[in-house]
Structure formats: C-alpha cells, structure tokens
mmCIF file of C-alpha atoms in Angstrom:
data_model
loop_
_atom_site.group_PDB
_atom_site.id
_atom_site.type_symbol
_atom_site.label_atom_id
_atom_site.label_comp_id
_atom_site.label_asym_id
_atom_site.label_seq_id
_atom_site.Cartn_x
_atom_site.Cartn_y
_atom_site.Cartn_z
ATOM 1 C CA MET A 899 -15.885 34.298 -26.153
ATOM 2 C CA ASP A 900 -16.082 36.225 -22.889
ATOM 3 C CA ARG A 901 -14.445 35.000 -19.712
ATOM 4 C CA MET A 902 -17.643 34.159 -17.825
ATOM 5 C CA PHE A 903 -18.965 32.033 -20.679
ATOM 6 C CA ALA A 904 -15.653 30.214 -20.947
ATOM 7 C CA ARG A 905 -15.751 29.435 -17.223
ATOM 8 C CA ILE A 906 -19.243 27.983 -17.576
ATOM 9 C CA MET A 907 -18.197 25.863 -20.541
ATOM 10 C CA VAL A 908 -15.103 24.553 -18.765
ATOM 11 C CA ALA A 909 -17.169 23.711 -15.680
ATOM 12 C CA ALA A 910 -19.510 21.749 -17.923
ATOM 13 C CA GLY A 911 -16.543 19.816 -19.330
ATOM 14 C CA ILE A 912 -17.069 21.138 -22.866
ATOM 15 C CA LEU A 913 -13.845 23.058 -23.161
ATOM 16 C CA ALA A 914 -11.769 21.305 -20.505
ATOM 17 C CA GLY A 915 -8.108 21.457 -21.439
ATOM 18 C CA SER A 916 -8.677 24.020 -24.189
ATOM 19 C CA PHE A 917 -8.614 27.209 -22.137
ATOM 20 C CA SER A 918 -6.759 28.304 -19.040
ATOM 21 C CA TYR A 919 -7.426 31.547 -17.226
ATOM 22 C CA GLY A 920 -5.149 30.950 -14.262
ATOM 23 C CA TRP A 921 -7.319 29.270 -11.602
ATOM 24 C CA ALA A 922 -5.648 26.261 -9.996
ATOM 25 C CA GLN A 923 -7.212 22.910 -10.838
ATOM 26 C CA TYR A 924 -4.292 20.620 -10.054
ATOM 27 C CA ALA A 925 -1.518 20.300 -7.513
ATOM 28 C CA LEU A 926 1.777 18.423 -7.265
ATOM 29 C CA PRO A 927 3.321 17.738 -3.845
ATOM 30 C CA SER A 928 6.564 19.723 -3.616
ATOM 31 C CA VAL A 929 7.868 17.902 -0.524
ATOM 32 C CA SER A 930 8.894 14.262 -0.470
ATOM 33 C CA VAL A 931 5.714 13.215 1.345
ATOM 34 C CA SER A 932 2.609 15.389 1.676
ATOM 35 C CA SER A 933 0.050 14.421 4.326
ATOM 36 C CA LEU A 934 -3.649 14.027 3.501
ATOM 37 C CA ARG A 935 -5.913 14.624 6.476
ATOM 38 C CA GLY A 936 -9.576 13.867 7.037
ATOM 39 C CA THR A 937 -10.469 17.480 7.791
ATOM 40 C CA PRO A 938 -8.558 20.750 7.281
ATOM 41 C CA GLY A 939 -6.275 20.918 10.319
ATOM 42 C CA HIS A 940 -2.958 19.573 11.592
ATOM 43 C CA ALA A 941 -4.711 17.764 14.456
ATOM 44 C CA SER A 942 -7.001 15.906 12.061
ATOM 45 C CA GLU A 943 -6.577 12.204 11.314
ATOM 46 C CA LEU A 944 -3.896 11.300 8.772
ATOM 47 C CA VAL A 945 -5.841 9.356 6.134
ATOM 48 C CA SER A 946 -3.207 8.982 3.429
ATOM 49 C CA GLN A 947 -0.111 10.515 1.859
ATOM 50 C CA ALA A 948 0.986 11.657 -1.585
ATOM 51 C CA VAL A 949 4.642 11.644 -2.584
ATOM 52 C CA MET A 950 6.340 14.421 -4.545
ATOM 53 C CA GLY A 951 5.062 14.775 -8.101
ATOM 54 C CA THR A 952 1.853 12.786 -7.593
ATOM 55 C CA PRO A 953 -0.790 14.504 -9.758
ATOM 56 C CA LEU A 954 -3.687 15.667 -7.589
ATOM 57 C CA LYS A 955 -7.011 17.242 -8.547
ATOM 58 C CA ILE A 956 -8.038 20.241 -6.448
ATOM 59 C CA LEU A 957 -11.666 19.859 -5.353
ATOM 60 C CA SER A 958 -12.053 22.830 -3.008
ATOM 61 C CA ARG A 959 -10.183 25.247 -0.762
ATOM 62 C CA ASN A 960 -10.544 25.916 2.962
ATOM 63 C CA GLY A 961 -8.148 28.657 4.050
ATOM 64 C CA ASP A 962 -4.624 27.260 3.834
ATOM 65 C CA TRP A 963 -5.909 23.754 3.118
ATOM 66 C CA LEU A 964 -6.842 22.170 -0.203
ATOM 67 C CA ARG A 965 -9.222 19.266 -0.566
ATOM 68 C CA VAL A 966 -7.672 17.058 -3.232
ATOM 69 C CA GLU A 967 -8.282 13.795 -5.009
ATOM 70 C CA THR A 968 -5.461 11.315 -5.610
ATOM 71 C CA PRO A 969 -5.116 9.356 -8.871
ATOM 72 C CA GLU A 970 -6.802 6.326 -7.281
ATOM 73 C CA GLY A 971 -9.767 8.494 -6.226
ATOM 74 C CA TYR A 972 -8.951 9.020 -2.546
ATOM 75 C CA ASN A 973 -9.905 12.384 -0.999
ATOM 76 C CA GLY A 974 -8.224 14.354 1.752
ATOM 77 C CA TYR A 975 -6.924 17.762 2.797
ATOM 78 C CA VAL A 976 -3.337 18.877 2.182
ATOM 79 C CA ARG A 977 -1.617 21.986 3.489
ATOM 80 C CA SER A 978 -1.217 24.357 0.555
ATOM 81 C CA ASN A 979 2.436 25.075 1.398
ATOM 82 C CA THR A 980 3.324 21.422 0.696
ATOM 83 C CA VAL A 981 2.085 21.436 -2.902
ATOM 84 C CA GLU A 982 2.527 23.444 -6.079
ATOM 85 C CA GLU A 983 -0.813 24.548 -7.502
ATOM 86 C CA MET A 984 -1.260 24.593 -11.274
ATOM 87 C CA ASP A 985 -3.853 25.705 -13.778
ATOM 88 C CA ALA A 986 -4.784 23.407 -16.657
ATOM 89 C CA GLY A 987 -2.235 24.973 -19.001
ATOM 90 C CA ARG A 988 0.725 24.606 -16.690
ATOM 91 C CA PHE A 989 -0.365 21.112 -15.662
ATOM 92 C CA GLY A 990 -0.497 20.149 -19.335
ATOM 93 C CA VAL A 991 3.110 21.270 -19.737
ATOM 94 C CA TRP A 992 4.056 19.017 -16.816
ATOM 95 C CA GLN A 993 2.189 16.085 -18.397
ATOM 96 C CA ARG A 994 4.129 16.524 -21.629
ATOM 97 C CA SER A 995 7.513 16.970 -19.982
ATOM 98 C CA PRO A 996 10.155 14.224 -19.829
ATOM 99 C CA ARG A 997 10.144 12.812 -16.291
ATOM 100 C CA VAL A 998 11.712 10.189 -14.087
ATOM 101 C CA VAL A 999 10.341 8.288 -11.110
ATOM 102 C CA VAL A 1000 12.457 7.634 -8.036
ATOM 103 C CA SER A 1001 13.067 3.881 -8.045
ATOM 104 C CA ALA A 1002 15.586 3.676 -5.208
ATOM 105 C CA THR A 1003 14.779 1.118 -2.536
ATOM 106 C CA ASP A 1004 14.736 3.725 0.217
ATOM 107 C CA GLN A 1005 14.811 7.448 0.916
ATOM 108 C CA THR A 1006 17.483 9.282 -1.064
ATOM 109 C CA TYR A 1007 18.364 12.885 -1.960
ATOM 110 C CA VAL A 1008 18.543 15.523 -4.664
ATOM 111 C CA TYR A 1009 21.728 17.612 -4.369
ATOM 112 C CA ASP A 1010 22.667 21.054 -5.594
ATOM 113 C CA ASN A 1011 25.567 19.888 -7.780
ATOM 114 C CA ASP A 1012 26.352 17.040 -10.137
ATOM 115 C CA SER A 1013 29.200 15.563 -8.098
ATOM 116 C CA ILE A 1014 27.084 12.727 -6.778
ATOM 117 C CA MET A 1015 30.103 11.025 -5.202
ATOM 118 C CA THR A 1016 30.964 14.164 -3.194
ATOM 119 C CA PRO A 1017 27.711 16.145 -2.889
ATOM 120 C CA SER A 1018 27.657 19.459 -1.065
ATOM 121 C CA HIS A 1019 24.139 20.521 -0.074
ATOM 122 C CA ARG A 1020 20.820 18.749 -0.219
ATOM 123 C CA VAL A 1021 17.964 20.331 -2.138
ATOM 124 C CA THR A 1022 15.399 17.823 -0.859
ATOM 125 C CA ASP A 1023 14.911 14.257 0.181
ATOM 126 C CA VAL A 1024 12.869 11.994 -2.092
ATOM 127 C CA VAL A 1025 11.279 8.587 -1.617
ATOM 128 C CA PRO A 1026 10.325 5.771 -4.005
ATOM 129 C CA GLY A 1027 7.517 6.876 -6.304
ATOM 130 C CA CYS A 1028 8.405 10.581 -6.432
ATOM 131 C CA ILE A 1029 8.111 11.990 -9.966
ATOM 132 C CA LEU A 1030 10.641 14.606 -11.136
ATOM 133 C CA GLU A 1031 10.977 16.521 -14.392
ATOM 134 C CA ILE A 1032 14.184 15.994 -16.353
ATOM 135 C CA GLU A 1033 16.261 19.108 -16.953
ATOM 136 C CA GLY A 1034 19.234 17.317 -18.501
ATOM 137 C CA TYR A 1035 21.811 14.568 -18.120
ATOM 138 C CA VAL A 1036 25.312 15.123 -16.783
ATOM 139 C CA THR A 1037 27.029 11.930 -17.891
ATOM 140 C CA PRO A 1038 25.489 8.570 -18.749
ATOM 141 C CA TYR A 1039 26.655 6.992 -15.498
ATOM 142 C CA SER A 1040 26.484 9.743 -12.908
ATOM 143 C CA ALA A 1041 23.542 12.088 -12.451
ATOM 144 C CA THR A 1042 20.318 13.427 -13.888
ATOM 145 C CA LYS A 1043 19.489 17.113 -13.559
ATOM 146 C CA VAL A 1044 15.907 17.368 -12.335
ATOM 147 C CA LYS A 1045 13.333 20.044 -11.556
ATOM 148 C CA LEU A 1046 10.994 19.776 -8.597
ATOM 149 C CA PRO A 1047 7.315 20.810 -8.853
ATOM 150 C CA ASP A 1048 8.047 24.182 -7.225
ATOM 151 C CA GLY A 1049 10.863 24.955 -9.668
ATOM 152 C CA ARG A 1050 13.876 24.031 -7.553
ATOM 153 C CA VAL A 1051 16.607 22.315 -9.536
ATOM 154 C CA GLY A 1052 19.132 19.713 -8.458
ATOM 155 C CA TYR A 1053 20.863 16.466 -9.305
ATOM 156 C CA ILE A 1054 20.072 12.864 -8.469
ATOM 157 C CA GLY A 1055 22.069 9.726 -9.158
ATOM 158 C CA ASN A 1056 21.036 7.864 -12.292
ATOM 159 C CA HIS A 1057 20.911 4.623 -10.311
ATOM 160 C CA ASP A 1058 18.099 6.085 -8.169
ATOM 161 C CA VAL A 1059 15.671 6.944 -10.974
ATOM 162 C CA THR A 1060 13.872 5.293 -13.892
ATOM 163 C CA PRO A 1061 12.384 7.042 -16.956
ATOM 164 C CA LEU A 1062 8.645 7.419 -16.454
ATOM 165 C CA SER A 1063 7.813 5.483 -19.623
ATOM 166 C CA GLU A 1064 9.891 2.496 -18.452
ATOM 167 C CA TRP A 1065 8.221 2.596 -15.056
ATOM 168 C CA ALA A 1066 4.759 2.595 -16.631
ATOM 169 C CA ALA A 1067 5.738 -0.355 -18.823
ATOM 170 C CA MET A 1068 6.713 -2.424 -15.770
ATOM 171 C CA ALA A 1069 3.062 -3.218 -15.104
ATOM 172 C CA CYS A 1070 2.746 -5.029 -18.410
ATOM 173 C CA ASP A 1071 5.468 -7.591 -17.716
ATOM 174 C CA SER A 1072 5.587 -7.548 -13.938
ATOM 175 C CA ALA A 1073 5.214 -10.912 -12.241
ATOM 176 C CA ALA A 1074 3.815 -10.622 -8.738
ATOM 177 C CA VAL A 1075 6.812 -12.489 -7.344
ATOM 178 C CA ARG A 1076 8.942 -9.441 -8.231
ATOM 179 C CA LEU A 1077 7.189 -7.613 -5.398
ATOM 180 C CA LEU A 1078 8.861 -9.760 -2.771
ATOM 181 C CA GLU A 1079 12.419 -8.441 -2.978
ATOM 182 C CA PRO A 1080 11.452 -4.783 -2.404
ATOM 183 C CA ALA A 1081 9.022 -5.953 0.277
ATOM 184 C CA VAL A 1082 11.854 -7.514 2.261
ATOM 185 C CA THR A 1083 13.926 -4.323 1.992
ATOM 186 C CA LEU A 1084 11.187 -2.611 4.031
ATOM 187 C CA MET A 1085 11.534 -4.987 6.983
ATOM 188 C CA GLY A 1086 11.342 -3.116 10.277
ATOM 189 C CA THR A 1087 9.774 0.040 8.820
ATOM 190 C CA PRO A 1088 7.409 1.380 11.497
ATOM 191 C CA TYR A 1089 3.637 1.299 11.204
ATOM 192 C CA VAL A 1090 2.113 4.753 10.695
ATOM 193 C CA TRP A 1091 -1.661 5.068 10.423
ATOM 194 C CA GLY A 1092 -2.365 6.671 7.035
ATOM 195 C CA GLY A 1093 1.243 6.266 5.866
ATOM 196 C CA THR A 1094 2.038 5.178 2.313
ATOM 197 C CA SER A 1095 5.791 5.822 2.035
ATOM 198 C CA VAL A 1096 9.055 4.273 3.180
ATOM 199 C CA LYS A 1097 9.077 6.782 6.048
ATOM 200 C CA GLY A 1098 6.205 4.866 7.646
ATOM 201 C CA MET A 1099 3.124 3.050 6.407
ATOM 202 C CA ASP A 1100 -0.013 1.229 7.421
ATOM 203 C CA CYS A 1101 -0.925 -2.231 6.137
ATOM 204 C CA SER A 1102 -2.629 -1.131 2.910
ATOM 205 C CA GLY A 1103 -0.050 1.616 2.399
ATOM 206 C CA PHE A 1104 2.586 -1.138 2.423
ATOM 207 C CA THR A 1105 0.902 -3.179 -0.316
ATOM 208 C CA GLN A 1106 0.006 -0.079 -2.313
ATOM 209 C CA LEU A 1107 3.637 1.066 -2.226
ATOM 210 C CA LEU A 1108 4.921 -2.316 -3.421
ATOM 211 C CA PHE A 1109 2.586 -2.449 -6.415
ATOM 212 C CA TYR A 1110 3.139 1.223 -7.230
ATOM 213 C CA ARG A 1111 6.865 0.558 -7.567
ATOM 214 C CA HIS A 1112 5.887 -1.608 -10.520
ATOM 215 C CA GLY A 1113 3.537 0.915 -12.120
ATOM 216 C CA ILE A 1114 0.361 -0.572 -10.615
ATOM 217 C CA LEU A 1115 -1.893 1.651 -8.518
ATOM 218 C CA LEU A 1116 -4.017 -0.253 -6.010
ATOM 219 C CA PRO A 1117 -6.937 1.366 -4.175
ATOM 220 C CA ARG A 1118 -5.961 2.964 -0.886
ATOM 221 C CA ASP A 1119 -7.679 0.914 1.854
ATOM 222 C CA ALA A 1120 -7.505 -2.816 2.610
ATOM 223 C CA SER A 1121 -11.284 -3.185 2.211
ATOM 224 C CA GLN A 1122 -11.020 -1.577 -1.242
ATOM 225 C CA GLN A 1123 -8.018 -3.684 -2.260
ATOM 226 C CA ALA A 1124 -10.058 -6.776 -1.346
ATOM 227 C CA ARG A 1125 -12.301 -6.033 -4.327
ATOM 228 C CA VAL A 1126 -9.598 -5.979 -7.018
ATOM 229 C CA GLY A 1127 -7.820 -8.850 -8.682
ATOM 230 C CA LYS A 1128 -8.879 -12.435 -9.293
ATOM 231 C CA GLU A 1129 -10.304 -14.290 -6.316
ATOM 232 C CA VAL A 1130 -7.985 -17.132 -5.282
ATOM 233 C CA PHE A 1131 -10.102 -18.269 -2.385
ATOM 234 C CA LEU A 1132 -12.750 -16.975 -0.020
ATOM 235 C CA ARG A 1133 -12.485 -18.807 3.268
ATOM 236 C CA GLN A 1134 -15.813 -20.038 4.555
ATOM 237 C CA ASP A 1135 -16.552 -19.262 8.182
ATOM 238 C CA GLY A 1136 -15.220 -22.040 10.362
ATOM 239 C CA SER A 1137 -13.220 -23.747 7.614
ATOM 240 C CA ALA A 1138 -9.780 -24.918 8.613
ATOM 241 C CA LEU A 1139 -6.686 -23.122 7.435
ATOM 242 C CA ASP A 1140 -4.338 -25.874 6.337
ATOM 243 C CA ASP A 1141 -1.631 -26.689 3.828
ATOM 244 C CA GLY A 1142 -4.269 -27.699 1.289
ATOM 245 C CA LEU A 1143 -5.778 -24.237 1.261
ATOM 246 C CA LEU A 1144 -2.382 -22.557 1.115
ATOM 247 C CA ASP A 1145 -1.348 -24.729 -1.836
ATOM 248 C CA VAL A 1146 -3.525 -22.635 -4.162
ATOM 249 C CA LEU A 1147 -1.594 -19.471 -3.287
ATOM 250 C CA LYS A 1148 1.276 -17.998 -5.275
ATOM 251 C CA PRO A 1149 3.983 -15.636 -3.998
ATOM 252 C CA GLY A 1150 2.756 -12.074 -4.497
ATOM 253 C CA ASP A 1151 -0.909 -12.828 -3.811
ATOM 254 C CA LEU A 1152 -2.739 -10.317 -1.632
ATOM 255 C CA LEU A 1153 -3.965 -11.818 1.632
ATOM 256 C CA PHE A 1154 -6.863 -10.232 3.508
ATOM 257 C CA PHE A 1155 -7.516 -10.619 7.200
ATOM 258 C CA GLY A 1156 -10.339 -9.502 9.417
ATOM 259 C CA ASN A 1157 -12.972 -10.227 12.016
ATOM 260 C CA ARG A 1158 -13.933 -13.899 12.147
ATOM 261 C CA ALA A 1159 -17.560 -13.173 13.101
ATOM 262 C CA THR A 1160 -18.390 -10.215 10.871
ATOM 263 C CA ARG A 1161 -15.938 -11.179 8.095
ATOM 264 C CA LYS A 1162 -15.045 -7.538 7.706
ATOM 265 C CA VAL A 1163 -11.607 -6.933 6.143
ATOM 266 C CA ASN A 1164 -9.325 -4.802 8.292
ATOM 267 C CA HIS A 1165 -5.809 -5.911 7.306
ATOM 268 C CA VAL A 1166 -3.824 -6.911 4.220
ATOM 269 C CA GLY A 1167 -0.462 -8.510 3.545
ATOM 270 C CA LEU A 1168 1.518 -10.149 0.744
ATOM 271 C CA TYR A 1169 2.007 -13.904 0.456
ATOM 272 C CA MET A 1170 5.690 -14.886 0.355
ATOM 273 C CA GLY A 1171 5.329 -18.607 -0.247
ATOM 274 C CA ASP A 1172 6.036 -21.450 2.191
ATOM 275 C CA GLY A 1173 3.079 -20.440 4.357
ATOM 276 C CA MET A 1174 4.500 -17.001 5.196
ATOM 277 C CA VAL A 1175 3.015 -13.503 4.939
ATOM 278 C CA ILE A 1176 4.862 -10.180 4.956
ATOM 279 C CA HIS A 1177 2.781 -7.307 6.272
ATOM 280 C CA CYS A 1178 2.894 -4.109 8.298
ATOM 281 C CA SER A 1179 1.547 -4.500 11.830
ATOM 282 C CA GLY A 1180 3.525 -2.461 14.325
ATOM 283 C CA ARG A 1181 6.321 -2.706 11.791
ATOM 284 C CA VAL A 1182 6.934 -4.514 8.508
ATOM 285 C CA LYS A 1183 7.503 -8.138 9.472
ATOM 286 C CA ILE A 1184 7.033 -11.733 8.374
ATOM 287 C CA ASN A 1185 4.668 -14.164 10.081
ATOM 288 C CA ARG A 1186 3.665 -17.773 9.652
ATOM 289 C CA LEU A 1187 0.047 -18.276 8.579
ATOM 290 C CA LEU A 1188 -0.490 -21.667 10.212
ATOM 291 C CA ASP A 1189 -0.293 -22.212 13.951
ATOM 292 C CA GLY A 1190 3.209 -22.629 15.280
ATOM 293 C CA PRO A 1191 6.387 -20.638 15.910
ATOM 294 C CA GLY A 1192 6.259 -17.269 14.166
ATOM 295 C CA ALA A 1193 2.467 -17.217 13.852
ATOM 296 C CA ASP A 1194 0.416 -14.150 14.759
ATOM 297 C CA ALA A 1195 -2.679 -15.275 16.625
ATOM 298 C CA SER A 1196 -4.449 -11.979 15.890
ATOM 299 C CA LEU A 1197 -4.513 -12.681 12.144
ATOM 300 C CA TYR A 1198 -7.614 -14.432 10.796
ATOM 301 C CA LEU A 1199 -7.270 -15.039 7.055
ATOM 302 C CA LEU A 1200 -10.481 -14.283 5.146
ATOM 303 C CA SER A 1201 -9.517 -14.300 1.477
ATOM 304 C CA ALA A 1202 -6.792 -14.059 -1.128
ATOM 305 C CA ARG A 1203 -6.715 -12.270 -4.476
ATOM 306 C CA ARG A 1204 -4.264 -12.213 -7.381
ATOM 307 C CA VAL A 1205 -3.524 -9.138 -9.526
ATOM 308 C CA GLU A 1206 -2.758 -10.401 -13.017
ATOM 309 C CA GLY A 1207 -3.886 -10.170 -16.633
ATOM 310 C CA GLU A 1208 -6.645 -7.653 -17.268
ATOM 311 C CA TRP A 1209 -6.455 -6.474 -13.671
ATOM 312 C CA VAL A 1210 -2.882 -5.337 -14.225
ATOM 313 C CA ASP A 1211 -3.939 -3.398 -17.296
ATOM 314 C CA SER A 1212 -6.844 -1.714 -15.523
ATOM 315 C CA LEU A 1213 -4.722 -0.711 -12.511
ATOM 316 C CA SER A 1214 -1.667 0.394 -14.479
ATOM 317 C CA VAL A 1215 -0.671 4.050 -14.155
ATOM 318 C CA ALA A 1216 -0.433 4.053 -17.947
ATOM 319 C CA SER A 1217 -4.229 3.703 -18.023
ATOM 320 C CA LEU A 1218 -4.706 6.906 -15.988
ATOM 321 C CA PRO A 1219 -4.722 10.028 -18.202
ATOM 322 C CA ILE A 1220 -3.770 12.297 -15.307
ATOM 323 C CA TYR A 1221 -0.156 11.018 -15.465
ATOM 324 C CA GLY A 1222 0.141 12.050 -19.110
ATOM 325 C CA LEU A 1223 1.800 8.797 -20.048
ATOM 326 C CA ASN A 1224 0.069 8.741 -23.414
ATOM 327 C CA ASN A 1225 2.669 11.319 -24.441
ATOM 328 C CA PHE A 1226 5.372 8.631 -24.537
#
C-alpha cells in the first residue's frame, strides 16, 4: 500500500491506529499547566487550561500554535513549546504505559533524585491531575520514578500520586460529599478567567477540578455543566428561595446561578450543606445562600443538579478511550 493511499484511508478513519507515518495527531502538555487561548497569540483570551499529561487531539497548526481538542471536547490554541507532539504510534505506547496521576492536594514537585526527604534540584512542578508515566519504584514508601511527556525523568513522593487505574475507579464509588474536603483545601485560591488548576481557576474550572480529582470529567463551562446530571430543582422565576427549597439539596450538588431576567447561567458552585455554597468568585470562598450574614447579593440561584448513577459512568475518564484506561 503506497503512502498516499494510506494517508487517505487514515483520514477516512478506515485504518486509524493501524499505521503511523510520523505526522503528529496528538499532544501531551509537558509543563504543569498549558494555556489554551481563543486565537493563536499570547495576547488572546485564556479560554481554558490543560495540565501535564492530558491527552489532546491536534486539529490544526498555525505557526508555533496548535489548535487542540481536550478530552471533554473543548477547543483552543496552545503554544507548541508547551506540549509534546506525538504520532498515533507513539501515542499508543503512552496509552499502554503504566501511569500515575498526581493526587496531591496542591502544587508539588518532581525532583532529580530519589531522596524525597532531602531533594536537590527540581525537574518540574506538577499540579493535581497531571499524568506521569512510571519508570520504576524506589522503595514502597518513598518515591516513584516517573517520565514526563517530553522524556525528562525524575522522582515524586508516593504520597503525591495514585495509580491511574485506581484514579479511574474512583468515579464508580465516589459519593459527591467526598468533593467537599478537597474543595475546602482550595479556599483563597485566586480567580483566574479560563483557569482550571490549583494555580488559579474560574468558577467552572473550580468545579471541573474537584470532579476530575475523582475521575469524573465535567464539561468546561458553567452553562455546559448545567446540562449534565440529574435535575434537583429548577427555580421558577420569582419563586422564593427558602429552607424548603434547600432541603432537597445534598452536599456535593452543583448549584447554578445567573441572570434573574434572562435565566442565563453564568456561574456555578458546589453545595456544602447547611445552606452554604463554596465557589470561586474573586477567590475560592464560602457564602450563605439565604439572605443574612455571609450572603452574596450578586448570586441568584437558578437550578441545582446532581451527578450520580449513570451520569457518573458517562462522565468517567474510564469511558473515554483517549486515556487508554481499557488497558488496565
């Protein structure tokens, strides 16, 4: 089969995954957080982020910028020097490799030696959700030797990572209330438009990060998140927000806020129980939903949704072939 014919067949999806002639189809961020912008340029709007090891599809190229698609289907432009490009063959090797996900509660580091208690030099910083290939274990209770997408090698404390298969399995038995503890650890983190990491996040980046820590991948924007999960309530225009309405909520429910007149969703938070919401507005903080001390008058609650049952299965990273979790 000649090369041109093979290219045509691959483009048609007939031989996808069977042949690789070296053109890049995928990319993995090789820095802790890679920025996705609306157009190819540093001055363009930050629309989202992808953490190290997130599998991205390359859609097109514009000079030093790549237009990519994230696993949840979000598109944006990344600077090519922040990712490692891969053809289908090399990406398949990555999918089959043993990997860990960074499960630390905050930013941590990969070091150039295995003496985690007395490290010498940093190889890179990493944040929760980063995916790293396993190169070997040092001792059961100290460090894991890992390889970054661009081939750099280093060591990270075992307490900061979780085997990828265990992480994917979290979605199956994860109660929404388990989201609350990591949510509180993010208190005070600054609001960053387009941010999705512990370095800074917007409102939907905050909720996406919390669910992703448990192997569940929500859509990127608040308006998109408002269409997933089981509807708990949809507040009718003009209806009173009172204890009776809040009684139907459970800790871990997604709460959606927006314009009272147009009913357009523009903000999301997580219900904590006792009439309180944790959300990112200026910073990650907790507010009271009903009028009174600690309330945020700018918040108008529109609806609430609950991610459970079949919704968990459909949003689990294990259900997304691009992660290669069917190899475990």
